[in-house]
Every structure is written in structure tokens, then in C-alpha cells.
XYZ file of C-alpha atoms in Angstrom:
601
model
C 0.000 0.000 0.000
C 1.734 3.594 -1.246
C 1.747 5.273 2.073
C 3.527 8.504 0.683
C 1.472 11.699 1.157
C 1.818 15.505 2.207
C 1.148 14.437 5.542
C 4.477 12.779 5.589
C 5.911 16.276 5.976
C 7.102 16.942 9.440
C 5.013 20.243 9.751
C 5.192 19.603 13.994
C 9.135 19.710 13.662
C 9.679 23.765 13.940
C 13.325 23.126 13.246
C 12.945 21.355 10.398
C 10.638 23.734 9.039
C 12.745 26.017 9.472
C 15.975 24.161 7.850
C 13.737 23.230 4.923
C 12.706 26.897 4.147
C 16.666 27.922 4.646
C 17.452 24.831 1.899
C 15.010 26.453 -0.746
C 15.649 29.617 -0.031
C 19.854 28.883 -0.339
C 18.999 26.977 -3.855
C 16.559 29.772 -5.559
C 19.105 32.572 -4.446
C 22.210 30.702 -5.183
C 20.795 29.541 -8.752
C 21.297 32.301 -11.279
C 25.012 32.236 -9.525
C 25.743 29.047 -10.429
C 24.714 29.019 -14.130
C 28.122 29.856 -14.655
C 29.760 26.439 -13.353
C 27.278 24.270 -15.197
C 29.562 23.099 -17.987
C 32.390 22.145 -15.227
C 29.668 20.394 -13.370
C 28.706 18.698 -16.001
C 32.061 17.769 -17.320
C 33.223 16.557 -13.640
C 30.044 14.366 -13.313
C 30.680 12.049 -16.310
C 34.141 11.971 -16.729
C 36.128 8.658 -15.600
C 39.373 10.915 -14.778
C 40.274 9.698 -11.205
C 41.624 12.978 -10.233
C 38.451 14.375 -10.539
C 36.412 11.767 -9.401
C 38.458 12.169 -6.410
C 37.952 15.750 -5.760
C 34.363 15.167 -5.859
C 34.809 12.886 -3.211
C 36.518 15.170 -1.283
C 33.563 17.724 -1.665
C 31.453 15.371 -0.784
C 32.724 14.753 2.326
C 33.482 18.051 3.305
C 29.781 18.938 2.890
C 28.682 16.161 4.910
C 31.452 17.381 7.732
C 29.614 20.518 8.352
C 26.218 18.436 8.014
C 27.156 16.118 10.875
C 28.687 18.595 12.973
C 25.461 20.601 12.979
C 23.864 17.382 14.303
C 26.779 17.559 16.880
C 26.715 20.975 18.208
C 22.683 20.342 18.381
C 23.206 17.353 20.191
C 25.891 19.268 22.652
C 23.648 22.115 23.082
C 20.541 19.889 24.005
C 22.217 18.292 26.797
C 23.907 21.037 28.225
C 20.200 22.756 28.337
C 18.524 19.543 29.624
C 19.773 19.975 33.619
C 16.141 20.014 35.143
C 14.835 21.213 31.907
C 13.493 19.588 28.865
C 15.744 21.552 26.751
C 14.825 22.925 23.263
C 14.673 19.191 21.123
C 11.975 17.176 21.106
C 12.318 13.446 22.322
C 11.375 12.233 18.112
C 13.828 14.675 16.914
C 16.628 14.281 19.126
C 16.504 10.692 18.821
C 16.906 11.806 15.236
C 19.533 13.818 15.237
C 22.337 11.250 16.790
C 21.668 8.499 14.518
C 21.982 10.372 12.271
C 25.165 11.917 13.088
C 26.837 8.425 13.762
C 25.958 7.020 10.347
C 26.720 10.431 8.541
C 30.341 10.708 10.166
C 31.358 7.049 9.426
C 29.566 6.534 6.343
C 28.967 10.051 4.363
C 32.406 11.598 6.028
C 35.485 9.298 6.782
C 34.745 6.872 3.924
C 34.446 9.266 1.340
C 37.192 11.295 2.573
C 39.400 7.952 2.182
C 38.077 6.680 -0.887
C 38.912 10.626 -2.639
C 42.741 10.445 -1.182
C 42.699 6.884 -2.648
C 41.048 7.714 -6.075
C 43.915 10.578 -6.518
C 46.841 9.237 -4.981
C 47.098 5.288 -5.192
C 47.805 5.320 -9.557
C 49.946 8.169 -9.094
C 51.848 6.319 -6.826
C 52.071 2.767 -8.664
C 52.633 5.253 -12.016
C 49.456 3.863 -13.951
C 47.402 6.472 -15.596
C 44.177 5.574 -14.040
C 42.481 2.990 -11.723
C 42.221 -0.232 -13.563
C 38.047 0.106 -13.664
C 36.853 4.131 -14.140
C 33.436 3.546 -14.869
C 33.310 1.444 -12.163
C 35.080 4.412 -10.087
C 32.045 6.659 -11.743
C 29.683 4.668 -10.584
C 30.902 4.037 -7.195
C 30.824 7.791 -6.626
C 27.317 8.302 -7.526
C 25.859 5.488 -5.805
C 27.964 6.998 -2.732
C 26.346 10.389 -3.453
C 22.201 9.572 -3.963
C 23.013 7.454 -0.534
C 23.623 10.538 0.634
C 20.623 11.996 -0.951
C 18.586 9.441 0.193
C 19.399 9.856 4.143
C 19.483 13.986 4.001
C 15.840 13.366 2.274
C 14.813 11.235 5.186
C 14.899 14.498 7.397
C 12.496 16.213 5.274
C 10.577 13.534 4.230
C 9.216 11.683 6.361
C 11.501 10.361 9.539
C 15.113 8.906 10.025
C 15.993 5.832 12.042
C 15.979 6.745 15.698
C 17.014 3.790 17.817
C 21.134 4.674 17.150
C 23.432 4.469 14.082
C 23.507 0.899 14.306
C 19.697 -0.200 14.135
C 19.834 -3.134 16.715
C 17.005 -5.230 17.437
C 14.138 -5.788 18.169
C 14.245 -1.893 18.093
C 14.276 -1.892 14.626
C 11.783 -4.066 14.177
C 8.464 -3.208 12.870
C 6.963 -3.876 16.172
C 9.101 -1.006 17.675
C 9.754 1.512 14.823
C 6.663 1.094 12.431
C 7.349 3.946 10.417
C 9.832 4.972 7.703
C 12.951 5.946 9.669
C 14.670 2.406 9.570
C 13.725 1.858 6.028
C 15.640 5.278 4.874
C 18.520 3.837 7.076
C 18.627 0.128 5.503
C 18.731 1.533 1.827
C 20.948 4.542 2.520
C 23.520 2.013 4.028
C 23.171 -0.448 1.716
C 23.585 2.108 -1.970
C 26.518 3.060 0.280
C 27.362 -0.756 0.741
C 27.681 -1.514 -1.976
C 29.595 1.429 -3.950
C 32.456 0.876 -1.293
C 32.574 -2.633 -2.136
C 32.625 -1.212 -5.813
C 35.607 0.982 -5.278
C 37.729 -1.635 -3.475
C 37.578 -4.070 -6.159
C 38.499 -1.303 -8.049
C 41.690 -0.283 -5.830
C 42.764 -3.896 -5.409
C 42.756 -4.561 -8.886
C 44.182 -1.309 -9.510
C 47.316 -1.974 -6.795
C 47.940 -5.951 -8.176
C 47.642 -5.364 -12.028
C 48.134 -1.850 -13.005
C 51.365 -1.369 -11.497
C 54.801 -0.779 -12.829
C 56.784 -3.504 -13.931
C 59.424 -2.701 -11.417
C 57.721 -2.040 -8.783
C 57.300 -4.943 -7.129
C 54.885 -5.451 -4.092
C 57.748 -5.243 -1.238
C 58.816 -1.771 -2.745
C 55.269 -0.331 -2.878
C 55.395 2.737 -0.725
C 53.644 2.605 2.894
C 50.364 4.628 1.521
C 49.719 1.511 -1.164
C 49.922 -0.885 1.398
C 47.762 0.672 3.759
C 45.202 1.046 1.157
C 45.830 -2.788 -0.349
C 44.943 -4.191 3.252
C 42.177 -1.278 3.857
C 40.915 -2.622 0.613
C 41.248 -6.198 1.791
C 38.940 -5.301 5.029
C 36.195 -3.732 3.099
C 36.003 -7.108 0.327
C 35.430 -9.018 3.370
C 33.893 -6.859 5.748
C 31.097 -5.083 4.084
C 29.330 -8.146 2.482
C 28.322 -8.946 5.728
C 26.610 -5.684 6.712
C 25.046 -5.595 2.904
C 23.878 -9.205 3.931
C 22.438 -8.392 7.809
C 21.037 -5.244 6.163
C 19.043 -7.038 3.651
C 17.924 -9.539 6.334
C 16.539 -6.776 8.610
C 14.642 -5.400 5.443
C 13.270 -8.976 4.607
C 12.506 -9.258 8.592
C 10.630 -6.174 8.548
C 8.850 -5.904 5.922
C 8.103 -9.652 4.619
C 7.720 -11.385 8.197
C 10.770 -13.337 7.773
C 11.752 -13.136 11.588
C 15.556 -13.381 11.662
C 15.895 -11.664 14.565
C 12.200 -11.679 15.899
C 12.730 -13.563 19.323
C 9.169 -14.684 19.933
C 8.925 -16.026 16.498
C 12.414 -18.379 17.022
C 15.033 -15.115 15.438
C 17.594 -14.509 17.432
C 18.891 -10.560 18.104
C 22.486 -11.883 19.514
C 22.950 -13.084 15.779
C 21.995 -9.453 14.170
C 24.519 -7.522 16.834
C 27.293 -10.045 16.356
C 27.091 -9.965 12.719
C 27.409 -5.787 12.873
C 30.271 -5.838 14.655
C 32.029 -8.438 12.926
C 31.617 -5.851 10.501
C 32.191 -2.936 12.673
C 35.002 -3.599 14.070
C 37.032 -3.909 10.863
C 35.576 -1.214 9.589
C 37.368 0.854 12.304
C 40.509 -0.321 10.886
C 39.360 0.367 7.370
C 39.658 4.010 7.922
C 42.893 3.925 10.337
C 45.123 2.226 8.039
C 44.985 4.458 5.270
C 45.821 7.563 8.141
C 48.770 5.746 9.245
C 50.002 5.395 5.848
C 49.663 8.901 4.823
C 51.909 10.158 8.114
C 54.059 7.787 7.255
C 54.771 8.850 4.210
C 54.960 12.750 5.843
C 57.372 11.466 8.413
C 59.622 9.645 6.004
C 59.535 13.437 3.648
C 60.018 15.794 5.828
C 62.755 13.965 7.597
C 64.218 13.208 4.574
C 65.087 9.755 5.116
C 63.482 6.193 4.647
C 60.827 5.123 7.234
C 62.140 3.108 10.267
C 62.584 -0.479 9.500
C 60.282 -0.677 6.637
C 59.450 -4.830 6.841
C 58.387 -4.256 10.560
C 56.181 -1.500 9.656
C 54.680 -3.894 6.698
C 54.100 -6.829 9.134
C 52.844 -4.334 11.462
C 50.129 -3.685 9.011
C 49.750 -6.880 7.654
C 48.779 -8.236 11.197
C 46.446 -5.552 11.920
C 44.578 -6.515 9.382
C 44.143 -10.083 9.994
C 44.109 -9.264 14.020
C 41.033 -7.155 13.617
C 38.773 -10.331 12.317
C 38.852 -11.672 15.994
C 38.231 -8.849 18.359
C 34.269 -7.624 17.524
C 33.155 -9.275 20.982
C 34.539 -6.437 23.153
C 31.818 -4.437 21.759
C 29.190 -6.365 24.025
C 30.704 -7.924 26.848
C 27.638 -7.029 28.762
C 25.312 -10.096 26.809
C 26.256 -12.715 29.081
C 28.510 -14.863 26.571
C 30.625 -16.651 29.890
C 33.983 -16.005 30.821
C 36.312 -18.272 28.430
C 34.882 -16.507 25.669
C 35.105 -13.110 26.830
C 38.537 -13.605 28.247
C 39.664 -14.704 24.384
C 38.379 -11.437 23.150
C 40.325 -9.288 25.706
C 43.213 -10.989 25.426
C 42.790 -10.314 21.034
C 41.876 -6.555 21.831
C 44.875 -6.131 23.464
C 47.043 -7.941 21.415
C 45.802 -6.221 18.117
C 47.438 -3.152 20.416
C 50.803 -4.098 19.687
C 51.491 -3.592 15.995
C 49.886 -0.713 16.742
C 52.262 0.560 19.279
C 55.397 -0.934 16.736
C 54.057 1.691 14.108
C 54.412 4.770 16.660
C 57.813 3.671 17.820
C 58.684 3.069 13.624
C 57.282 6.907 13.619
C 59.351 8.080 16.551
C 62.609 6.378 15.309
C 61.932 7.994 11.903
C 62.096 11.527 13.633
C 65.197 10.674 15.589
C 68.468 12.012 14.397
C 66.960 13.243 11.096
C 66.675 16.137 9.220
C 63.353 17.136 10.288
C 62.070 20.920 10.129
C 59.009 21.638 12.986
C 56.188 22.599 10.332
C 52.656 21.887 10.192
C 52.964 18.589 8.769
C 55.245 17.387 12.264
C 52.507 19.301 14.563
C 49.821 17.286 12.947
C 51.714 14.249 13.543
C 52.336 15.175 17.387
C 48.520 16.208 18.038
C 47.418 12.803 16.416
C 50.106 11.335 18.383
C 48.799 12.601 21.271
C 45.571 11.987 21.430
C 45.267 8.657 19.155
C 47.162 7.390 21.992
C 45.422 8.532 25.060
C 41.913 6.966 22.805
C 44.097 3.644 22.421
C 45.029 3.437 26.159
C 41.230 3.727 27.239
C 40.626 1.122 24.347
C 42.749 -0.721 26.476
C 40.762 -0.077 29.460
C 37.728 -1.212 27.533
C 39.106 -4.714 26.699
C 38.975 -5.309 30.355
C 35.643 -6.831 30.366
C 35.346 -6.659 34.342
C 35.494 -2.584 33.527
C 33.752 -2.527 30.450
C 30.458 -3.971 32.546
C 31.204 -0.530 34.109
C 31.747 1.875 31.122
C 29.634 -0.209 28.934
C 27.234 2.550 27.017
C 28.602 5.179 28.968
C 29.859 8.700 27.814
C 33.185 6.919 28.542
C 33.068 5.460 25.154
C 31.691 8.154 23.776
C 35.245 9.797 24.964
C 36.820 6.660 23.476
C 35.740 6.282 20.283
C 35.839 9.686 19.237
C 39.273 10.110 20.276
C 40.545 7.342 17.972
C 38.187 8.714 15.001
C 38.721 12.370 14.920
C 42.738 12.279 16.586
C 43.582 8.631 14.423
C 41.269 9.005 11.116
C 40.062 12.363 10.740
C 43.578 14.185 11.684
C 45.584 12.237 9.166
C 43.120 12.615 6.286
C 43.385 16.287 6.771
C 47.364 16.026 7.068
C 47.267 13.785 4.196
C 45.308 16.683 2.203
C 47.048 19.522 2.975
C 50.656 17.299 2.384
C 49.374 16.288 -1.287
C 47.188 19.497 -1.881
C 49.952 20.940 -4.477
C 49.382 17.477 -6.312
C 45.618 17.900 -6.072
C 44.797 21.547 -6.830
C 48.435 22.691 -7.580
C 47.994 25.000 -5.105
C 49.683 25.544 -1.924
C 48.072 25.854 2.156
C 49.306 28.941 3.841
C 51.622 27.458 6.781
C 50.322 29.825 8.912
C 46.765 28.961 8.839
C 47.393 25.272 8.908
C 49.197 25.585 11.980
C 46.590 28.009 13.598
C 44.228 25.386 12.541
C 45.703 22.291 13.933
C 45.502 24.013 17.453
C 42.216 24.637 16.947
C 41.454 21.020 16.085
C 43.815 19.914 18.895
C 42.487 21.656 21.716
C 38.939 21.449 20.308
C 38.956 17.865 21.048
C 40.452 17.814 23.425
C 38.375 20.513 25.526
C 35.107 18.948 23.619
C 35.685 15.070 24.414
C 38.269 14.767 27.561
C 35.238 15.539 30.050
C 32.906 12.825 28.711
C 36.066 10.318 30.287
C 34.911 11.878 33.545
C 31.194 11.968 32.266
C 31.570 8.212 31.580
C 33.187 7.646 35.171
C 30.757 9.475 37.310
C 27.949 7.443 35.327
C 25.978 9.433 32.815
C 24.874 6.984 30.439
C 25.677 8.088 26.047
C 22.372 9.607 24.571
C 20.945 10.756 27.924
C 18.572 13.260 27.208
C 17.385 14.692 30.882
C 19.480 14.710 33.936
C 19.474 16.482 37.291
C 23.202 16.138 38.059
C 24.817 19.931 38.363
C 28.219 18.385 38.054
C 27.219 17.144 34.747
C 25.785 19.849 33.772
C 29.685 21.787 34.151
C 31.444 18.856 32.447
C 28.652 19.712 29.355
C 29.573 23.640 29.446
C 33.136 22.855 28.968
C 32.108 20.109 26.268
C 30.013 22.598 24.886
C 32.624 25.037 24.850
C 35.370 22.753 23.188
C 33.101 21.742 20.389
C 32.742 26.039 19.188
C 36.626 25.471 18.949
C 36.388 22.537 16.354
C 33.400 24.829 14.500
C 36.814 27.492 14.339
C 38.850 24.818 13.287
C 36.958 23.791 10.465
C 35.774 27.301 9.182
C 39.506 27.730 8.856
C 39.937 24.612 7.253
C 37.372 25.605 4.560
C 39.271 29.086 4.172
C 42.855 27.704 3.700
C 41.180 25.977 0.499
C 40.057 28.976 -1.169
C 42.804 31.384 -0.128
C 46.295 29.672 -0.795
C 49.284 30.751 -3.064
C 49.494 29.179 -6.176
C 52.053 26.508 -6.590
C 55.317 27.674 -7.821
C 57.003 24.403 -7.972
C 57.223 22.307 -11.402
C 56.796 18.389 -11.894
C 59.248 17.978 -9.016
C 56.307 17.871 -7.241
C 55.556 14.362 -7.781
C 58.428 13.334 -7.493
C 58.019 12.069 -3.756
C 54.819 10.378 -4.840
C 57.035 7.444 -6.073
C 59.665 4.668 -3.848
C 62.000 5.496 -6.899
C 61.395 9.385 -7.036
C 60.488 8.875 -10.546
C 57.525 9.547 -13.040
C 57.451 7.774 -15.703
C 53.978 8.246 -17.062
C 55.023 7.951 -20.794
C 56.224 4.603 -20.179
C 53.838 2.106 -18.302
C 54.369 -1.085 -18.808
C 51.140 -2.806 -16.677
C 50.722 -6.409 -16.170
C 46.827 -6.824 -17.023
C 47.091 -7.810 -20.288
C 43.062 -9.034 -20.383
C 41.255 -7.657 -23.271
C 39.374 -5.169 -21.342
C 42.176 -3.300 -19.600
C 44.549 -2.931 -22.806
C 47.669 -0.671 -22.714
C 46.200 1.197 -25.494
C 42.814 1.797 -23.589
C 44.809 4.420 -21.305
C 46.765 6.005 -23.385
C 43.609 7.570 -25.016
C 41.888 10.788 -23.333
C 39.286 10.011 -20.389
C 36.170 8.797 -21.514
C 33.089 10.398 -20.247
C 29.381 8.913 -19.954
C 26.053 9.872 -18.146
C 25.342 6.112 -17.492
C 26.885 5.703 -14.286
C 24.502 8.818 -13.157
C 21.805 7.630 -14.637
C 21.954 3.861 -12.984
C 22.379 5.424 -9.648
C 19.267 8.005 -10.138
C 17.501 4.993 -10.849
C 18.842 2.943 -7.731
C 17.580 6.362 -5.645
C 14.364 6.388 -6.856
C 13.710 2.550 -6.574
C 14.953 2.420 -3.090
C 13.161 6.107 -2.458
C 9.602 3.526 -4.034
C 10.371 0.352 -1.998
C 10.952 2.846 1.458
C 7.296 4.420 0.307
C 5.860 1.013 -0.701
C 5.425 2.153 -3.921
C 5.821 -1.098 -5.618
C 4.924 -0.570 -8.648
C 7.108 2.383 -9.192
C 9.866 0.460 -7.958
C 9.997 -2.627 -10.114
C 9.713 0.330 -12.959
C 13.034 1.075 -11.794
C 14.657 -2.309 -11.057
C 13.926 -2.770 -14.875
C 15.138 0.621 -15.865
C 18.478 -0.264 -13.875
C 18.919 -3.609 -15.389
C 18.818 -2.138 -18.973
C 21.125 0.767 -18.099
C 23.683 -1.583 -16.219
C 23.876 -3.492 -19.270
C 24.698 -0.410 -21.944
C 27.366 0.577 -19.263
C 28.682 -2.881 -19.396
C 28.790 -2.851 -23.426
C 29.977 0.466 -23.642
């Protein structure tokens, strides 16, 4: 039954009124402006160039930054107000507004952020021309984008998912959440699914065949393997939250009962599943960071990174260690004590290649020829607080303390810590270090070191209290309270986060004002473990018939298709959300065709 109608509208949401007005009020004014970039629009949109691709990724995920960290400051605000007081967000939109900001951060921020760096960087660095797929890359990047479509709709539109970014059940049931809001957050996640799983067959393909000759795979530079085992995670990991996705869809919606206790289901199966996902997934976007400072450290010191092989195996068991660790997430469930004590001892494990690629990074520094720029104080403040996160991950794997700080703003404090100070600071190093290379422009030095101390002590002054939050017992999510002591850890939370707002207003301005880079091709040269480019003579090792020498060396195709088939994956998944069924099988069809020009062509 089509259950889509103007009533759907949130019209008893003033803030969302409000925001939706702003929206179409922002895109009638800004129109006529924009006329003017319509043929670089279009010309960015189809092309198959990774470069570009990869900027747009980077947009993307810029825009979705300063989305999620509205939902953040909201969400800051609201429980510094709610101290004997309701505050000024309802219960329905509140619950809202942090599910919302989990799944955009992980999903809409860090992963395209990653996935641009790797679209731009990984065949300069191998010296191929391209990634060995770019419609594939096309495609992956508009499926990414109408995901993100399709969950900023959900706001206006009827509801989002409000039972946490993770949708456990029997919450998410239909029992529980009858209306729209887990639907939106099924298909959202699974478009999304699915063009990462896209883009790392893309990237390992890309790493293994399209290579040069000489550059075999125990030369590669740091960066390429941190992105060949990212790569590795996602092939494995995300099929099984595309799978448990599709189950809970089935589940609600066809009476399948997977994970409906009373009917036989069991929930344990649906929250160990996740996290046998989620847990990887964490590592997904760390590795990647760790390459990019490595490859700063190793520059600006001038010298070659600290025992190289250790480093490698460092990765290399990282990536297999973080298979056998998802239990710590739920200690609490009662699984018995041989079983939990197996996953603590694995969590802390897992800890030590860690710590062997921060004593690689501290040797590196030693007796070189470092100069204290921007690039070493980014390294320092993720130093510093990547660490302090890891040591209460540490904590954590205890599980006689994590029945303690289980759910608690303790790893809130935690989590965020290793995300913004691990992931999010060596993106942004990684940006600003290959920024000539991407925009052959240049970052002001002393904005990007004004920045990073905004960033640093933002995060500081914004998460360090919810450690002492978590200890004194406020539970994450709490949305009324009558503790005053709270209430003074929130201020200063509250106060902390306006510091990351300055931090990335400035981040935004260093992009637009910057000097124009004066260096020549040189530039690249550091891209490569030889210091050479030789783009005029690739010599890759796919020899198939669809990823010819020849095919390169011709100009960049371009094509609307890949658009086009993720439009029509939006609007089917948009139909099936609605129960529009009718419309939606329209579109199944419609994607079927257009998949298979795109596969001729």
C-alpha cells in the first residue's frame, strides 16, 4: 500500500521547518550564480578521470562534515540545556539527530574522505594512468552520493531511524519503529554498501595489475599498502553488513523473523554480525591515516621510514588481528567467561602492531633532518591523542570494567578520540601534504598551523570531560538529567566543540585562499619509492582484453550512465521505502537495462 502523502511532511518539527525553508531559499538565491559552473559540473560528473572523481569525493565529504557537525553541536547544546529542563529538542527529533550523526560521520564523512585520497593518490603512486576500472570508479561515486541523498531526504521527508546508528534489534523491528525511519537507514547504508565494495575491487585490482613492472609489491610505498589491506577489510567486511542489512529489510517488511525472538530469530545473531563488521571497519579508515603520516614522516625527515618490513608486518597483522576482536563491543550479553577472556586478550594484542608503528614513527624523527612545520605538529597532536583513545581502548578490553563503562559517555570519549585524533587528523594532514598534487595550489603554513591548534584543543576541551562523564555514570544519549556536576562537564564540552566549528571554518578558508604553486613536476616526485615519473612509459601487467595498454593512453572517456543507474537505484529504493511497488519494479527494470549499456559500452 503507497503510504507517501503531504502528511508525511514533518510540519510539527519547527526546526525542520525552518531548515527546509533555509534549503530552498539557499537553492533559488544561489541559482542564477551558479549558471556559470554548469559546464564544469557537467564535465566533472561524467568523466572517468580519477583525479576528478576524487575531488568530488573530497567535496562530498566536506559537505557532509559541516552536516554532521550541525547534528553535533545540536546534540551538545541539548544536553547542556537539559539539567532540570526539557531543553529545546523534542524526544522524536533528538533521537533523530544522533543516529543520524553516527551514520553520517562514518559513512557520508570518513569513507568518502578515504576513498577521494585513494582515487587521486594510489595510480599516481604505482605510475598507472588511471584505476584499472573508471566507470566502475564513476559509478561508485554516484551510488555513494544519492546514498547521501537518500538519508538527508529522510529528514524532510518523512523520519530517520531513531534507535542509534547501528539499528539493533528488536528496536528496529516493525513492532518497535513502524514507520519509515529504519527503512531510509537500511537503503541509505546499503547504496553506500555496496559502492564501497565497488571501489575496493576497483583499488585492489588497480594496486595488483596496473602497477609498474618494477615495482614490485615489497617496494610499494607505505600509503599503497595501507590502502591494499584497507581494501582487503572492506572485500570481506562489508558483504556482511550488505547481507544483515538485507535480512533486517526482509525481517521487517516480509515477516521473515531473523531476529524476531518470539517467532524463534535470534537478536544476539543481528549484533554479532554488525560488529564483525564494525570492528574492521574501524581499521578500514585507520590504516589508510597511518600510511599517509608515514609517508609525511619519512619526507620531511628526509630519510626512509624506520625499518620498513616491521612497519609492513605491522600492518599486515592488523589486518588479519582485527577479524577476531568484535566481541569487546558487548561484553555485557552474558557470553561466559572463556569466551570473553579470548576477546580481551585479542583486543589487546591487536594493540601491539599498533604501538610498533608509533615507535617506527618516533625512530623515523630521531636524528633526522626534520624541520618543525605543520605537517610534524599534525603528527604530534594525532600522536597525542590517538594514543590517550588507544590506552582507554585498552581499558575497555577489560571486560570486568567494560560492565562498568559499557554505554557510557566513557566510550563516547573513546571512540571519538581514535576517530577524529587517528582518522580524521591524518586525512586532513594527508590533504594539505598532497594538496599541491591535487589543486596545484599551496596551504598557507600559517593557517594550517593556527588550525591544527584549533582542532587539537577542540577535542580535546570537547571530548576529555565525557572520560569523567563516563566515570561518574551518565549513560551516552541521555537526554534529561538532574546532576549539576554534569551539567559543568557539558559547558566545557560545549565550549570545546565552538573550537572545532573554528577549526573547520579555517579549514574551509585555507582551500580557497592559498598561493598558487610555484614548484614544477618535481612535485611528484616524492609520490614514487623510486622518485620517478614515468607516465610515458607504463608497462602494466593486465594484459586481459578489457584493460589494454592502449585503452589508457587515449583521453578520459566520459558517460552519463553511471549517473543515470544510480538516479535509478535512488528512486527505486526512495519507491520500496514508500511502498510504492509498482514504481519500484519500474526502476529495477530501468536499472537492469542501463547496467547493461554501461557494461557494453
Amino acid at each position: 500500500m503507497n503510504r507517501l502523502n503531504f502528511n508525511v511532511i514533518p510540519t510539527n518539527e519547527f526546526i525542520i521547518i525552518i531548515l527546509f525553508s533555509i534549503i530552498i531559499v539557499l537553492i533559488l538565491v544561489s541559482f542564477p550564480f551558479l549558471t556559470a559552473f554548469f559546464p564544469k559540473i557537467k564535465n566533472y560528473s561524467s568523466s572517468f578521470n580519477h583525479k576528478k572523481i576524487g575531488k568530488l569525493y573530497l567535496i562530498m565529504a566536506f559537505l557532509m562534515l559541516i552536516r554532521g557537525f550541525v547534528d553535533a553541536l545540536m546534540m551538545r547544546l541539548q544536553q547542556f540545556l537539559s539539567c532540570n529542563h526539557q531543553g529545546y529538542l523534542s524526544i522524536n527529533h533528538y533521537s533523530q539527530i544522533f543516529t543520524a550523526h553516527g551514520v553520517i560521520m562514518i559513512f557520508f564523512v570518513a569513507m568518502p574522505f578515504m576513498i577521494g585520497l585513494m582515487n587521486i593518490i594510489i595510480p599516481l603512486q604505482i605510475g598507472s594512468v588511471d584505476v584499472a576500472f573508471p566507470s566502475l570508479n564513476l559509478l561508485s561515486f554516484w551510488l555513494n552520493f544519492f546514498s547521501i541523498l537518500l538519508i538527508n531526504t529522510s529528514l524532510l521527508i518523512g523520519e530517520f531511524s531513531k534507535i542509534g546508528w547501528l539499528s539493533y534489534p528488536p528496536l528496529s523491528e516493525k513492532t518497535f519503529s513502524p514507520w519509515v525511519g529504519v527503512d531510509y537507514w537500511i537503503w541509505s547504508l546499503q547504496i553506500s554498501g555496496i559502492s564501497t565494495l565497488l571501489s575496493s575491487i576497483n583499488f585492489i585490482t588497480t594496486i595488483i595489475k596496473c602497477r609498474q613492472k618494477n615495482l614490485f609489491f615489497f617496494k610499494l610505498p607505505i600509503f599503497i599498502w595501507t590502502c591494499f589491506c584497507s581494501n582487503i577489510l572492506i572485500l570481506v567486511a562489508f558483504p556482511i553488513l550488505n547481507i544483515i542489512i538485507l535480512l533486517l529489510f526482509l525481517d521487517r517488511n516480509f515477516n521473515f523473523h531473523f531476529f524476531t525472538l518470539f517467532y524463534g530469530g535470534q537478536q544476539m545473531t543481528y549484533i554479532n554480525l554488525i560488529w564483525a563488521w564494525g570492528h574492521p571497519e574501524v581499521y578500514i579508515l585507520i590504516l589508510p591515516s597511518f600510511g599517509i603520516f608515514s609517508e609525511i614522516l619519512s619526507n620531511k625527515c628526509k630519510k626512509p621510514i624506520f625499518s620498513y618490513n616491521s612497519l609492513l608486518y605491522a600492518t599486515i597483522s592488523i589486518t588479519l588481528l582485527s577479524f577476531v576482536v568484535w566481541l569487546h563491543h558487548f561484553f555485557t550479553m552474558g557470553s561466559g567467561f572463556s569466551t570473553s577472556i579470548f576477546f580481551s586478550i585479542t583486543t589487546m594484542v591487536i594493540a601491539i602492531p599498533t604501538g610498533v608503528k608509533i615507535y617506527n614513527w618516533i625512530f623515523t624523527i630521531f636524528y633526522s633532518n626534520k624541520t618543525i612545520d605543520s605537517y610534524i605538529i599534525w603528527f604530534v597532536s594525532f600522536l597525542i591523542i590517538f594514543s590517550i583513545g588507544g590506552f582507554a581502548g585498552i581499558i575497555l578490553s577489560i571486560p570486568s570494567l567494560d560492565f562498568v563503562f559499557h554505554n557510557s559517555m566513557f566510550l563516547i570519549a573513546h571512540f571519538h578520540s581514535v576517530i577524529i585524533g587517528g582518522v580524521l587528523f591524518g586525512y586532513l594532514a594527508g590533504l594539505q601534504y598532497w594538496f599541491p598534487i591535487i589543486f596545484n595550489k599551496e596551504i598557507y603554513e600559517i593557517i594550517s598551523i593556527i588550525n591544527i591548534f584549533f582542532w587539537f584543543f577542540g577535542v580535546i576541551i570537547t571530548f576529555f570531560p565525557f572520560y569523567l562523564l563516563g566515570y561518574y555514570g551518565m549513560n551516552r544519549r541521555t537526554l534529561f538529567y538532574n546532576n549539576l556536576y554534569w551539567s559543568k562537564l557539558l559547558l566545557v564540552s560545549f565550549g570545546g566543540s565552538f573550537l572545532i566549528l573554528i577549526a573547520i571554518v579555517l579549514q574551509i578558508i585555507s582551500f580557497f585562499f592559498n598561493k598558487k604553486n610555484k614548484v614544477n613536476i618535481s612535485n611528484y616526485e616524492f609520490l614514487f619509492f623510486s622518485n620517478k615519473l614515468r607516465i610515458h612509459k607504463n608497462d602494466f601487467l593486465y594484459k586481459k582484453y578489457f584493460l589494454k595498454n592502449t585503452y589508457f593512453n587515449h583521453f578520459h572517456k566520459k558517460s552519463v550512465l553511471p549517473f543515470l543507474i544510480s538516479l535509478n537505484v535512488f528512486l527505486m529504493s526512495f519507491s520500496i521505502i514508500w511502498y510504492c511497488w509498482f514504481k519500484s519494479i519500474i526502476f529495477i527494470i530501468t536499472t537492469i537495462i542501463l547496467t547493461i549499456f554501461l557494461i557494453y559500452e
